[in-house]
mmCIF file of C-alpha atoms in Angstrom:
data_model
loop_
_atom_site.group_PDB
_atom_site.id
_atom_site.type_symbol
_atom_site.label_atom_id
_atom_site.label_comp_id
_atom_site.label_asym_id
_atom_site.label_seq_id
_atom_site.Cartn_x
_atom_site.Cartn_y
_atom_site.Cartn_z
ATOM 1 C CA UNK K 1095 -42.269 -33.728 0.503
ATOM 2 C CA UNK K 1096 -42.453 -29.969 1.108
ATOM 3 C CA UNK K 1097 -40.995 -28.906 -2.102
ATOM 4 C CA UNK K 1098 -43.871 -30.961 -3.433
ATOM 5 C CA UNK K 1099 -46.510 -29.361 -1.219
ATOM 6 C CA UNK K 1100 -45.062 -26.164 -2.242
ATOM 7 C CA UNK K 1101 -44.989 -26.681 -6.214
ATOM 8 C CA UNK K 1102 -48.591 -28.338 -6.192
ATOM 9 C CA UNK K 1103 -49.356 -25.058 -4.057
ATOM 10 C CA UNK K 1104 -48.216 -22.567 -6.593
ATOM 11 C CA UNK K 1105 -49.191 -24.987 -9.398
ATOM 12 C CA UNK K 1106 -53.038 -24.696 -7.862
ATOM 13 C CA UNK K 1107 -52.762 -20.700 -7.919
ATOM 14 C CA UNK K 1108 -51.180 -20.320 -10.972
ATOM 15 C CA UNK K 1109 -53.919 -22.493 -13.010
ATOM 16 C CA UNK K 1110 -57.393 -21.965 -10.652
ATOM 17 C CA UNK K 1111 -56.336 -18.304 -10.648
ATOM 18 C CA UNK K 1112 -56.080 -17.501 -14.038
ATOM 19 C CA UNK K 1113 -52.507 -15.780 -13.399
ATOM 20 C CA UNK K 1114 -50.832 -16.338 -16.355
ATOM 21 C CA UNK K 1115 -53.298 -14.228 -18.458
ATOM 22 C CA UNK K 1116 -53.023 -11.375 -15.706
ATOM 23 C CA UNK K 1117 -50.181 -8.432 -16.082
ATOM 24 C CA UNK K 1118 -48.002 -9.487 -12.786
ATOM 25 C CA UNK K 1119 -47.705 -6.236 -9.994
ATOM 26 C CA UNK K 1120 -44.984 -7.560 -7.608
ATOM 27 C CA UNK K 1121 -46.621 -4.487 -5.407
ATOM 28 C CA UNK K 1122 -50.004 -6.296 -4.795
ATOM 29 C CA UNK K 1123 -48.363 -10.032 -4.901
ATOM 30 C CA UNK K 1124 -48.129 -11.648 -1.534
ATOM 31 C CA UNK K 1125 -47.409 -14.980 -1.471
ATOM 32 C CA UNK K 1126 -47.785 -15.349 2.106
ATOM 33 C CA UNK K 1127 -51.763 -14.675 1.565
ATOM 34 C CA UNK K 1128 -51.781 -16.659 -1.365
ATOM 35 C CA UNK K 1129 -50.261 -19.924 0.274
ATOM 36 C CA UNK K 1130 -52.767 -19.272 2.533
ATOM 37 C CA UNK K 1131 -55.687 -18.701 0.719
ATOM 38 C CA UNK K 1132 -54.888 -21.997 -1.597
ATOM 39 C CA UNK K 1133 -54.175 -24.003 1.693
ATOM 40 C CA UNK K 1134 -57.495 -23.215 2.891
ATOM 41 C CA UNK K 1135 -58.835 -23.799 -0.400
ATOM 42 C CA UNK K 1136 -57.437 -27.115 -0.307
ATOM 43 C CA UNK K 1137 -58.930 -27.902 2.817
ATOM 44 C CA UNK K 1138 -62.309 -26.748 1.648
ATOM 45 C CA UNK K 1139 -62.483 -29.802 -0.942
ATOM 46 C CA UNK K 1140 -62.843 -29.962 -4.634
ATOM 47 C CA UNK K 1141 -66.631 -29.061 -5.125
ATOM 48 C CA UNK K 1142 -65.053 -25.158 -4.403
ATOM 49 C CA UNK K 1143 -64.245 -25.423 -8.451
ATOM 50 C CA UNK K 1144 -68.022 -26.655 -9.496
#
């Protein structure tokens, strides 16, 4: 169940983020904050895409 948490997770950034139309700087990536940030989005509900 994790892996799917996980891929759902990244799935989430990678589309709500817009990150595959953005040049990728493995300098200013942190996944960490970006689990995070999408975890908390999650828990906010959907109206945060409205």
């Amino acid at each position: 169940m994790a892996k799917e948490v996980v891929v759902g997770t990244l799935n989430t950034l990678y589309t709500a983020e817009n990150i595959q139309n953005e040049e990728f700087n493995p300098q200013e990536f942190h996944l960490g904050d970006e689990l995070l940030a999408a975890a908390d989005e999650t828990w906010q509900g959907p109206e945060r895409h409205l």
